[in-house]
Amino acid sequence: MNKMMMKALPAAVLLSASLSAAALTPGSGKWVVESASYGTPNLQNAYVYVPANTNPAVAAGKRALMLTMHGCGQTAQGNVIEGAFNWEATAEKYGMVVVAPTVPSGTTSTRSVSGCWDWFGTGWTRTNRDQVPLKKLIDSIISRPGLDIDKNQVYVTGLSSGGGLTLVMACAFPDVFAGLGSNAGPALGAAAGDISVAVKITPAQISTNCKNANGNAYNEHFKTQIFSTVYGDKDTLVKPEHNTANAKGFGVTYGVDMTTPAITESVEGGLGTAKIYKDANGKERISDLMVPGMAHAWPAGKNAPKKYIAFVDSTRVNYPEYITPWFFKNNMRLVTLPAPTNLTCTTTDSTVSLKWDGVQGATGYAVYRGATKIGAPTATNQADSGLKTGSTYTYKVTGTAQASEGAAAEVKCTTTGPVPVLDAPAGVNGTSTVNSVALTWTAVEGANGYIVYRNGSRVGTASAANFADSGLVSATAYSYAVTTLNSANVESAKSVAVTVTTKVPQCWTETASAASYTHYSAKRLTLNQYLAAGSKLGYSTVFPLYKYTGGWTNKADCSAMAF
């Protein structure tokens, strides 16, 4: 029998020894929009956040990946990113990559409401509906060199319809998602008209619906998946018991006794109460987090940078801050192999020969030159050929087991012969604020540094593949190019130039995204403006309005409203 106990959850959760600081290739610390739509159906957009922290507390030496989804009537850009869901600080702390997509537009035979993720009904598979673009998006991000994402640390969360699709994705792809967090999500398989009333399906039916989503071909992976739900007791849109029904349904799927929680803990000094259920082996598998006083909303926490977002609560629990360490602490798929020792190399003009001592528990090894994997030997050596003379290369070696990699050993090796001029950086990209530009580019192997040029003039140097340029004029276009320095500090040719325009200063104090009638009801639109917006955009289309000293406008530059 599980023993009921109460304990306080501290603000800083101390994790297991598998959680440690690790040096990773830093990102921009900015939300960057994807260029692909990954359909069919096509995502309207997707934004990716790669932390800038070079020494985060990652698990098992690799980055985690979090897919997070908005609710009905929301968008990634309007309601999730830039502090709205409040993922950024947690992502930086734990080195986690976060991806926030926007739902495909319109309705289909299964998507009965435009602007909602397609959680409706049943009949999901691994190859239909919204699962298609989301899986392609996840696969694309995992495969990108330099992100160091561990395939055993992929998670999914979402609000409302996004919470419903969180359940679907975790059920269709239990081999991909090690953990899921459904926020105010309907019971899996409930009818659309039943979300505000008592749950009409049983935990056993929820479990069956879940397993059917992967064709009952991947159910073995549920043995190592973990589940979280978070909801407010004042939610009148999706009745709170839908969340507890989902927890019980996943308890059936996981084989976890849901009769009595093993732990009941106070979260953030009583802002929430979490019931934790363990499996027969004593592993935490299910977290049921109830937030008193919260309605239908994503719990972004009191420290959320962005306030007054529809269906986002910034007065209570910080769910990103809660769920991330819980996932990290309880992930059942982590492999925590130590780094190989005594990694050394010998070189010629064009080759490098590596060797190292074996790692106990490893069934093989992964060898990388920079971000490129060059080998997967079972022995403790690897040769690399076709290299440039007089060039320095960085190699990493990890032990592997169960399709996961352990901690990495690193060594720099310099080939013999004259030092060559290196290639110019590729992939120079920039994001802007009102008075600054953040540049990133693809690192050049062997680079001793980089020189950054703005409008043809040198403005600074960088030791890594990123640069921040500040003190700029707002609403102004700037051209940037970057060169590479070799070990003799000889400069390469300039990269392809990229033009970045600084943003117009924010003139508004509040923004709201809704359909035209909601704007009209909230007195953000006059009757004539409501009719004009409905005629031009459609009465169900969600669009933003901006509040400034002159009232409300649909123009981010605070010019007069016009449709």
PDB file of C-alpha atoms in Angstrom, residues 13 41 62 221 225 270 339 357 373 375 384 441-442 444 450 455 466 494 537:
ATOM      1  CA  VAL A  13      14.192  21.435  -6.848  1.00  0.00           C
ATOM      2  CA  PRO A  41      -1.960  20.132 -43.032  1.00  0.00           C
ATOM      3  CA  LYS A  62      22.521  16.632 -23.748  1.00  0.00           C
ATOM      4  CA  HIS A 221       7.190   2.413 -24.821  1.00  0.00           C
ATOM      5  CA  GLN A 225       6.730   7.360 -20.312  1.00  0.00           C
ATOM      6  CA  GLY A 270       0.403  26.538  -1.577  1.00  0.00           C
ATOM      7  CA  ALA A 339      32.628  10.407 -20.510  1.00  0.00           C
ATOM      8  CA  ASP A 357      39.699   4.096 -22.753  1.00  0.00           C
ATOM      9  CA  LYS A 373      28.980  12.608 -36.479  1.00  0.00           C
ATOM     10  CA  GLY A 375      31.640   7.329 -36.710  1.00  0.00           C
ATOM     11  CA  ASP A 384      39.352  10.599 -39.702  1.00  0.00           C
ATOM     12  CA  TRP A 441      25.876  31.727 -37.869  1.00  0.00           C
ATOM     13  CA  THR A 442      27.151  28.218 -38.434  1.00  0.00           C
ATOM     14  CA  VAL A 444      33.488  27.048 -38.832  1.00  0.00           C
ATOM     15  CA  TYR A 450      35.301  35.809 -36.055  1.00  0.00           C
ATOM     16  CA  ASN A 455      27.585  48.312 -43.299  1.00  0.00           C
ATOM     17  CA  ASN A 466      27.101  34.659 -32.241  1.00  0.00           C
ATOM     18  CA  LYS A 494      33.382  37.849 -45.977  1.00  0.00           C
ATOM     19  CA  LEU A 537     -11.232  39.304 -42.074  1.00  0.00           C
TER      20      LEU A 537
END
